């Protein structure tokens, strides 16, 4: 960001709004003794954490914490760019992709609206509402994919159209040809954001390659999910340099933490990590869904590390009963009150989930 843009923003009095505690964020809790620790399959986190190579690199990163780690940040950007046939100025690092999402809402909505699928990840909607931006929520179609036609019809010239692929909370995919159709038919000036936080778990092709032809496409990825680094906070924004510059205004050329950057770099170098974790996640997810289906419970066709169960009645009491059994599952979306979201944990956690679920429900 130039001094000029920085000064003009301050001159315009554009203070960033403080985004308060979200209703669904993790509550503060007193320390829980290990023996009574609940199964936490509620936030789509990784049961595995950082890979062993990432842990080693993160320990080395501690030694470098006396200095601003711009060099590590440039190395990470160069590595990701090389692996994805991008230029270095088409990749931006941020402190978790949620921050980039919030910045995108600030940068691209202005006086115009935000279009989102429903249900989906709430962060962009909450960022928009905190600034009085109009939000159009468009129901998923009957396959639980984004209803692209309805999203295009929601507003003739929205500021930002948010897609989440695979979608949180359903875990379902929207076909690539539909995303291409949206890009081809959207109004000029509307930015399309494809949130690929969960793409590594799925068979879907990333939309990163589309940024070359589409100057108004922004893709977000994160190290929080498959890479198991949610606690280290690292996201990537990918787009044409001119688009990323509009985001950069809010980030002020920030640099991430050295252990985080080195852990992420080690993860990118490990070519086995994605296929191995993807296969293990799919095995555990599909076995759990099959077990539920056999007992008459319908689930979403998930391609990621979470899925939803149709309880055919209010979901919240079941979430509460499971919590009493020491199994924390995800929240209920108000537009889908009978469905609950379950994240995929490790083998032991999914067994404890089955036991508790069988106990608190009558199939
Ligand atoms: N996007 C989606 C769809 C998510 O589900 C999440 C977190 O759960 C995020 C973005 C934010 O992830 P992070 O800020 O950890 O990169």
CSV table of C-alpha atoms and ligand atoms in Angstrom, one decimal:
chain,number,residue,atom,x,y,z
A,1,UNK,CA,0.0,0.0,0.0
A,2,UNK,CA,1.4,3.4,-0.8
A,3,UNK,CA,1.6,6.2,1.7
A,4,UNK,CA,-0.9,8.1,-0.4
A,5,UNK,CA,-3.6,5.4,-0.1
A,6,UNK,CA,-2.8,5.0,3.6
A,7,UNK,CA,-3.2,8.8,4.2
A,8,UNK,CA,-6.3,9.1,2.2
A,9,UNK,CA,-8.0,6.3,4.2
A,10,UNK,CA,-7.1,7.9,7.5
A,11,UNK,CA,-8.3,11.2,6.0
A,12,UNK,CA,-11.6,9.6,5.1
A,13,UNK,CA,-11.9,8.4,8.7
A,14,UNK,CA,-12.2,4.8,7.5
A,15,UNK,CA,-11.5,3.1,10.8
A,16,UNK,CA,-11.8,-0.7,10.6
A,17,UNK,CA,-14.9,-1.8,12.6
A,18,UNK,CA,-14.2,-4.0,15.6
A,19,UNK,CA,-15.8,-7.3,14.9
A,20,UNK,CA,-17.1,-8.5,18.3
A,21,UNK,CA,-17.4,-12.0,19.7
A,22,UNK,CA,-19.5,-14.0,17.2
A,23,UNK,CA,-22.4,-16.0,18.6
A,24,UNK,CA,-20.8,-19.2,17.4
A,25,UNK,CA,-17.2,-18.6,18.3
A,26,UNK,CA,-15.5,-20.9,20.9
A,27,UNK,CA,-16.5,-19.6,24.4
A,28,UNK,CA,-13.9,-19.0,27.0
A,29,UNK,CA,-13.8,-22.0,29.3
A,30,UNK,CA,-11.9,-22.9,32.4
A,31,UNK,CA,-9.2,-25.5,32.0
A,32,UNK,CA,-10.6,-29.0,31.7
A,33,UNK,CA,-8.7,-32.0,33.2
A,34,UNK,CA,-7.4,-34.3,30.5
A,35,UNK,CA,-9.4,-37.3,31.8
A,36,UNK,CA,-12.7,-35.5,31.2
A,37,UNK,CA,-11.7,-33.7,28.0
A,38,UNK,CA,-14.6,-33.7,25.5
A,39,UNK,CA,-14.4,-34.9,22.0
A,40,UNK,CA,-14.1,-31.7,20.0
A,41,UNK,CA,-15.7,-32.3,16.5
A,42,UNK,CA,-17.3,-28.9,16.5
A,43,UNK,CA,-15.0,-26.5,14.6
A,44,UNK,CA,-13.8,-28.4,11.5
A,45,UNK,CA,-10.3,-28.5,13.0
A,46,UNK,CA,-7.8,-31.2,12.3
A,47,UNK,CA,-7.5,-34.1,14.7
A,48,UNK,CA,-3.8,-34.5,13.5
A,49,UNK,CA,-2.4,-31.0,13.9
A,50,UNK,CA,0.7,-29.9,12.0
A,51,UNK,CA,2.7,-32.6,10.2
A,52,UNK,CA,5.9,-33.8,11.9
A,53,UNK,CA,8.0,-31.8,9.3
A,54,UNK,CA,5.9,-28.7,10.0
A,55,UNK,CA,6.4,-29.1,13.8
A,56,UNK,CA,10.1,-29.4,13.3
A,57,UNK,CA,10.2,-26.3,11.1
A,58,UNK,CA,8.0,-24.4,13.6
A,59,UNK,CA,10.4,-25.2,16.4
A,60,UNK,CA,13.2,-23.7,14.3
A,61,UNK,CA,11.0,-20.7,13.6
A,62,UNK,CA,11.0,-19.9,17.4
A,63,UNK,CA,14.7,-19.1,17.0
A,64,UNK,CA,13.9,-16.5,14.4
A,65,UNK,CA,11.3,-14.7,16.4
A,66,UNK,CA,13.6,-11.8,17.3
A,67,UNK,CA,13.2,-10.5,13.7
A,68,UNK,CA,10.4,-9.7,11.3
A,69,UNK,CA,10.3,-12.8,9.1
A,70,UNK,CA,9.8,-11.2,5.7
A,71,UNK,CA,12.3,-13.6,4.2
A,72,UNK,CA,10.2,-16.6,5.3
A,73,UNK,CA,7.1,-14.9,4.0
A,74,UNK,CA,8.6,-14.3,0.6
A,75,UNK,CA,9.8,-17.9,0.5
A,76,UNK,CA,6.4,-19.2,1.3
A,77,UNK,CA,4.8,-17.0,-1.4
A,78,UNK,CA,7.4,-18.1,-4.0
A,79,UNK,CA,6.9,-21.8,-3.2
A,80,UNK,CA,3.1,-21.6,-3.4
A,81,UNK,CA,3.3,-19.5,-6.6
A,82,UNK,CA,5.7,-22.0,-8.2
A,83,UNK,CA,3.4,-24.9,-7.3
A,84,UNK,CA,0.4,-23.2,-8.7
A,85,UNK,CA,1.8,-21.5,-11.8
A,86,UNK,CA,1.3,-18.0,-10.4
A,87,UNK,CA,3.4,-14.9,-10.1
A,88,UNK,CA,4.5,-13.9,-6.6
A,89,UNK,CA,2.4,-10.8,-6.7
A,90,UNK,CA,-0.7,-12.9,-7.2
A,91,UNK,CA,-0.4,-14.4,-3.7
A,92,UNK,CA,-0.9,-12.6,-0.4
A,93,UNK,CA,-0.4,-14.0,3.1
A,94,UNK,CA,-2.9,-13.2,5.9
A,95,UNK,CA,-3.4,-14.1,9.5
A,96,UNK,CA,-6.0,-16.8,8.8
A,97,UNK,CA,-8.3,-16.7,5.8
A,98,UNK,CA,-11.1,-15.3,7.9
A,99,UNK,CA,-9.3,-12.0,8.1
A,100,UNK,CA,-8.9,-12.0,4.3
A,101,UNK,CA,-12.7,-12.7,4.1
A,102,UNK,CA,-13.5,-9.8,6.4
A,103,UNK,CA,-11.1,-7.5,4.4
A,104,UNK,CA,-12.7,-8.6,1.2
A,105,UNK,CA,-16.1,-7.6,2.4
A,106,UNK,CA,-14.7,-4.2,3.4
A,107,UNK,CA,-12.8,-3.7,0.2
A,108,UNK,CA,-15.4,-4.8,-2.3
A,109,UNK,CA,-18.8,-4.1,-1.0
A,110,UNK,CA,-18.7,-0.4,-0.2
A,111,UNK,CA,-22.2,0.9,-1.0
A,112,UNK,CA,-23.1,-2.3,-2.9
A,113,UNK,CA,-24.3,-5.6,-1.6
A,114,UNK,CA,-23.0,-9.1,-0.7
A,115,UNK,CA,-24.5,-12.2,-2.2
A,116,UNK,CA,-24.0,-15.5,-0.2
A,117,UNK,CA,-25.2,-19.0,-0.3
A,118,UNK,CA,-27.4,-20.2,2.6
A,119,UNK,CA,-26.4,-22.1,4.7
A,120,UNK,CA,-22.7,-21.3,4.5
A,121,UNK,CA,-19.8,-19.9,6.5
A,122,UNK,CA,-21.1,-16.9,8.4
A,123,UNK,CA,-18.0,-14.7,8.6
A,124,UNK,CA,-18.6,-12.7,5.4
A,125,UNK,CA,-22.3,-12.0,6.4
A,126,UNK,CA,-21.3,-10.9,9.9
A,127,UNK,CA,-18.6,-8.6,8.5
A,128,UNK,CA,-21.1,-7.1,6.1
A,129,UNK,CA,-23.8,-6.7,8.7
A,130,UNK,CA,-21.3,-5.0,11.1
A,131,UNK,CA,-21.0,-2.2,8.4
A,132,UNK,CA,-24.6,-2.0,7.4
A,133,UNK,CA,-24.0,-3.7,4.0
A,134,UNK,CA,-27.0,-5.3,2.4
A,135,UNK,CA,-26.8,-9.1,2.3
A,136,UNK,CA,-28.7,-11.4,-0.2
A,137,UNK,CA,-28.9,-15.0,1.1
A,138,UNK,CA,-29.6,-17.5,-1.7
A,139,UNK,CA,-30.6,-21.1,-0.7
A,140,UNK,CA,-28.5,-24.0,-1.9
A,141,UNK,CA,-30.1,-26.0,-4.6
A,142,UNK,CA,-31.6,-29.5,-4.1
A,143,UNK,CA,-28.2,-31.1,-4.5
A,144,UNK,CA,-26.8,-28.7,-1.8
A,145,UNK,CA,-24.7,-26.9,-4.4
A,146,UNK,CA,-24.7,-23.2,-4.9
A,147,UNK,CA,-27.8,-22.0,-6.9
A,148,UNK,CA,-25.7,-20.0,-9.4
A,149,UNK,CA,-28.8,-18.8,-11.4
A,150,UNK,CA,-30.5,-17.5,-8.3
A,151,UNK,CA,-27.2,-15.9,-7.0
A,152,UNK,CA,-26.9,-14.1,-10.3
A,153,UNK,CA,-30.5,-12.9,-10.1
A,154,UNK,CA,-30.2,-11.8,-6.5
A,155,UNK,CA,-28.7,-8.4,-7.4
A,156,UNK,CA,-27.8,-6.9,-10.8
A,157,UNK,CA,-24.6,-5.4,-9.5
A,158,UNK,CA,-23.5,-6.7,-6.1
A,159,UNK,CA,-20.1,-5.7,-4.7
A,160,UNK,CA,-19.1,-9.2,-3.7
A,161,UNK,CA,-20.4,-12.7,-4.5
A,162,UNK,CA,-19.2,-15.3,-2.0
A,163,UNK,CA,-18.9,-19.0,-2.9
A,164,UNK,CA,-17.7,-21.6,-0.5
A,165,UNK,CA,-16.4,-24.7,-2.3
A,166,UNK,CA,-16.7,-27.3,-0.7
A,167,UNK,CA,-19.3,-25.5,1.3
A,168,UNK,CA,-19.2,-25.2,5.1
A,169,UNK,CA,-21.4,-26.6,6.8
A,170,UNK,CA,-22.8,-29.0,4.2
A,171,UNK,CA,-19.4,-30.2,2.8
A,172,UNK,CA,-21.0,-30.3,-0.6
A,173,UNK,CA,-19.5,-29.2,-3.9
A,174,UNK,CA,-20.6,-26.8,-6.6
A,175,UNK,CA,-19.5,-28.0,-10.1
A,176,UNK,CA,-16.7,-26.0,-11.6
A,177,UNK,CA,-18.7,-25.3,-14.8
A,178,UNK,CA,-21.3,-23.5,-12.6
A,179,UNK,CA,-18.6,-21.3,-11.1
A,180,UNK,CA,-17.3,-20.6,-14.6
A,181,UNK,CA,-20.9,-19.7,-15.6
A,182,UNK,CA,-21.1,-17.3,-12.7
A,183,UNK,CA,-17.8,-15.6,-13.7
A,184,UNK,CA,-18.9,-15.3,-17.3
A,185,UNK,CA,-22.3,-13.8,-16.5
A,186,UNK,CA,-21.7,-11.6,-13.4
A,187,UNK,CA,-21.8,-7.8,-13.7
A,188,UNK,CA,-18.6,-6.0,-14.4
A,189,UNK,CA,-17.3,-4.6,-11.1
A,190,UNK,CA,-18.7,-7.4,-9.0
A,191,UNK,CA,-15.9,-9.4,-7.3
A,192,UNK,CA,-16.3,-13.2,-7.0
A,193,UNK,CA,-14.7,-14.8,-3.9
A,194,UNK,CA,-14.2,-18.5,-4.0
A,195,UNK,CA,-13.4,-19.7,-0.4
A,196,UNK,CA,-11.4,-23.0,-0.8
A,197,UNK,CA,-10.7,-23.5,2.9
A,198,UNK,CA,-11.7,-27.2,2.5
A,199,UNK,CA,-10.6,-27.8,-1.1
A,200,UNK,CA,-7.7,-30.1,-0.2
A,201,UNK,CA,-10.1,-32.7,1.2
A,202,UNK,CA,-12.1,-32.9,-2.0
A,203,UNK,CA,-11.7,-34.2,-5.5
A,204,UNK,CA,-12.6,-30.7,-6.9
A,205,UNK,CA,-10.3,-28.7,-9.0
A,206,UNK,CA,-9.2,-25.4,-7.4
A,207,UNK,CA,-10.3,-22.2,-9.1
A,208,UNK,CA,-6.8,-20.7,-8.8
A,209,UNK,CA,-6.1,-21.2,-12.5
A,210,UNK,CA,-9.1,-19.1,-13.4
A,211,UNK,CA,-7.6,-15.9,-11.9
A,212,UNK,CA,-5.5,-15.4,-15.1
A,213,UNK,CA,-8.6,-14.7,-17.2
A,214,UNK,CA,-10.7,-13.2,-14.4
A,215,UNK,CA,-9.3,-9.9,-12.8
A,216,UNK,CA,-12.3,-9.9,-10.4
A,217,UNK,CA,-11.8,-13.4,-9.0
A,218,UNK,CA,-10.4,-13.8,-5.5
A,219,UNK,CA,-9.6,-17.3,-4.2
A,220,UNK,CA,-8.9,-18.0,-0.5
A,221,UNK,CA,-7.1,-21.0,0.9
A,222,UNK,CA,-6.0,-21.8,4.5
A,223,UNK,CA,-3.5,-23.9,6.4
A,224,UNK,CA,-6.1,-24.3,9.2
A,225,UNK,CA,-7.9,-27.4,7.9
A,226,UNK,CA,-6.1,-30.2,6.1
A,227,UNK,CA,-2.7,-28.9,7.1
A,228,UNK,CA,-3.7,-28.9,10.8
A,229,UNK,CA,-2.5,-25.4,11.6
A,230,UNK,CA,-5.6,-23.6,12.8
A,231,UNK,CA,-3.8,-22.4,15.9
A,232,UNK,CA,-0.9,-21.0,13.9
A,233,UNK,CA,-3.2,-18.7,11.8
A,234,UNK,CA,-2.2,-18.6,8.2
A,235,UNK,CA,-4.4,-18.0,5.1
A,236,UNK,CA,-3.6,-17.1,1.5
A,237,UNK,CA,-5.4,-14.7,-0.8
A,238,UNK,CA,-4.9,-15.4,-4.5
A,239,UNK,CA,-5.9,-13.1,-7.3
A,240,UNK,CA,-4.5,-10.7,-9.9
A,241,UNK,CA,-2.1,-8.1,-8.4
A,242,UNK,CA,-4.5,-5.2,-8.9
A,243,UNK,CA,-7.2,-7.0,-7.0
A,244,UNK,CA,-4.9,-8.0,-4.1
A,245,UNK,CA,-3.8,-4.3,-3.8
A,246,UNK,CA,-7.3,-3.4,-2.9
A,247,UNK,CA,-7.2,-5.9,0.0
A,248,UNK,CA,-3.7,-4.9,1.0
A,249,UNK,CA,-5.0,-1.5,2.1
A,250,UNK,CA,-6.5,-3.3,5.1
A,251,UNK,CA,-3.5,-5.5,5.9
A,252,UNK,CA,-0.8,-2.8,5.6
A,253,UNK,CA,1.9,-5.2,4.4
A,254,UNK,CA,1.8,-7.2,7.5
A,255,UNK,CA,4.0,-10.2,8.1
A,256,UNK,CA,2.9,-13.5,9.7
A,257,UNK,CA,4.7,-15.3,12.6
A,258,UNK,CA,8.0,-17.0,11.8
A,259,UNK,CA,7.0,-20.5,13.2
A,260,UNK,CA,3.8,-20.3,11.3
A,261,UNK,CA,5.5,-19.4,8.0
A,262,UNK,CA,8.1,-22.1,8.3
A,263,UNK,CA,5.5,-24.7,9.3
A,264,UNK,CA,3.4,-23.8,6.3
A,265,UNK,CA,6.5,-23.9,4.0
A,266,UNK,CA,7.4,-27.4,5.3
A,267,UNK,CA,3.8,-28.5,4.7
A,268,UNK,CA,3.9,-27.3,1.1
A,269,UNK,CA,7.2,-29.2,0.5
A,270,UNK,CA,5.6,-32.5,1.8
A,271,UNK,CA,3.9,-33.9,-1.3
A,272,UNK,CA,2.4,-36.9,0.6
A,273,UNK,CA,0.6,-34.8,3.2
A,274,UNK,CA,-2.5,-33.8,1.2
A,275,UNK,CA,-3.2,-37.3,-0.4
A,276,UNK,CA,-2.6,-39.1,2.9
A,277,UNK,CA,-4.7,-36.9,5.1
A,278,UNK,CA,-7.4,-36.6,2.4
A,279,UNK,CA,-7.7,-40.4,2.2
A,280,UNK,CA,-7.8,-40.9,6.0
A,281,UNK,CA,-10.4,-38.1,6.4
A,282,UNK,CA,-12.6,-39.6,3.6
A,283,UNK,CA,-12.3,-43.1,5.2
A,284,UNK,CA,-13.4,-41.9,8.6
A,285,UNK,CA,-16.1,-39.6,7.2
A,286,UNK,CA,-17.6,-42.2,4.9
A,287,UNK,CA,-17.6,-44.9,7.6
A,288,UNK,CA,-19.5,-42.6,10.0
A,289,UNK,CA,-22.0,-41.5,7.3
A,290,UNK,CA,-22.6,-45.2,6.3
A,291,UNK,CA,-23.2,-46.0,10.0
A,292,UNK,CA,-25.7,-43.2,10.3
A,293,UNK,CA,-27.4,-44.1,7.0
A,294,UNK,CA,-27.8,-47.7,8.1
A,295,UNK,CA,-29.7,-46.4,11.1
A,296,UNK,CA,-32.0,-44.3,8.9
A,297,UNK,CA,-30.3,-40.9,9.2
A,298,UNK,CA,-29.8,-38.8,6.1
A,299,UNK,CA,-26.5,-36.9,5.7
A,300,UNK,CA,-25.2,-34.4,3.2
A,301,UNK,CA,-22.9,-35.7,0.4
A,302,UNK,CA,-19.8,-34.3,1.9
A,303,UNK,CA,-16.4,-34.0,0.2
A,304,UNK,CA,-14.7,-32.5,3.2
A,305,UNK,CA,-14.0,-32.8,6.9
A,306,UNK,CA,-17.6,-32.0,8.0
A,307,UNK,CA,-21.1,-33.2,7.1
A,308,UNK,CA,-24.6,-32.5,8.2
A,309,UNK,CA,-27.2,-34.9,9.6
A,310,UNK,CA,-30.9,-34.4,9.1
A,311,UNK,CA,-32.4,-35.1,12.6
A,312,UNK,CA,-36.0,-34.6,11.3
A,313,UNK,CA,-36.6,-32.5,14.4
A,314,UNK,CA,-34.9,-29.6,16.2
A,315,UNK,CA,-31.1,-30.0,16.2
A,316,UNK,CA,-30.2,-27.9,19.2
A,317,UNK,CA,-31.5,-30.3,21.9
A,318,UNK,CA,-29.4,-33.1,20.3
A,319,UNK,CA,-26.3,-30.9,20.3
A,320,UNK,CA,-26.9,-30.2,24.0
A,321,UNK,CA,-27.5,-33.9,24.8
A,322,UNK,CA,-24.3,-34.9,23.0
A,323,UNK,CA,-22.3,-32.2,24.9
A,324,UNK,CA,-23.6,-33.8,28.2
A,325,UNK,CA,-22.1,-37.1,26.9
A,326,UNK,CA,-18.8,-35.3,26.3
A,327,UNK,CA,-19.1,-35.0,22.6
A,328,UNK,CA,-19.1,-31.5,21.2
A,329,UNK,CA,-20.5,-31.3,17.6
A,330,UNK,CA,-21.0,-28.2,15.5
A,331,UNK,CA,-23.7,-25.6,15.6
A,332,UNK,CA,-27.2,-25.5,14.0
A,333,UNK,CA,-27.8,-23.0,11.2
A,334,UNK,CA,-31.0,-21.1,11.7
A,335,UNK,CA,-32.1,-21.7,8.1
A,336,UNK,CA,-31.7,-25.5,8.6
A,337,UNK,CA,-32.9,-26.0,12.2
A,338,UNK,CA,-33.2,-29.8,11.9
A,339,UNK,CA,-29.7,-30.4,10.7
A,340,UNK,CA,-26.5,-30.5,12.8
A,341,UNK,CA,-22.9,-30.3,11.6
A,342,UNK,CA,-20.3,-32.9,12.6
A,343,UNK,CA,-16.6,-32.5,12.0
A,344,UNK,CA,-14.5,-35.5,11.2
A,345,UNK,CA,-12.1,-36.3,14.1
A,346,UNK,CA,-9.8,-39.3,14.5
A,347,UNK,CA,-10.9,-42.9,14.7
A,348,UNK,CA,-11.3,-42.8,18.5
A,349,UNK,CA,-13.3,-39.6,18.4
A,350,UNK,CA,-15.6,-40.9,15.7
A,351,UNK,CA,-16.3,-44.1,17.8
A,352,UNK,CA,-17.1,-41.9,20.8
A,353,UNK,CA,-19.4,-39.9,18.6
A,354,UNK,CA,-21.3,-43.1,17.5
A,355,UNK,CA,-21.7,-44.3,21.0
A,356,UNK,CA,-23.0,-40.9,22.2
A,357,UNK,CA,-25.2,-40.4,19.2
A,358,UNK,CA,-26.9,-43.8,19.5
A,359,UNK,CA,-27.5,-43.0,23.2
A,360,UNK,CA,-29.1,-39.6,22.7
A,361,UNK,CA,-31.3,-40.3,19.6
A,362,UNK,CA,-34.0,-42.8,18.7
A,363,UNK,CA,-33.5,-43.8,15.0
B,1,LIG,N1,-13.6,-20.2,5.4
B,1,LIG,C1,-14.3,-21.2,5.8
B,1,LIG,C2,-15.3,-21.8,4.8
B,1,LIG,C3,-14.2,-21.7,7.1
B,1,LIG,O1,-15.0,-22.7,7.5
B,1,LIG,C4,-13.2,-21.2,7.9
B,1,LIG,C5,-13.1,-21.6,9.3
B,1,LIG,O2,-13.7,-22.5,9.8
B,1,LIG,C6,-12.5,-20.1,7.5
B,1,LIG,C7,-12.7,-19.6,6.2
B,1,LIG,C8,-11.5,-19.4,8.3
B,1,LIG,O3,-10.3,-20.2,8.5
B,1,LIG,P1,-9.0,-19.6,9.0
B,1,LIG,O4,-9.2,-18.2,9.4
B,1,LIG,O5,-8.6,-20.4,10.2
B,1,LIG,O6,-8.0,-19.7,7.9
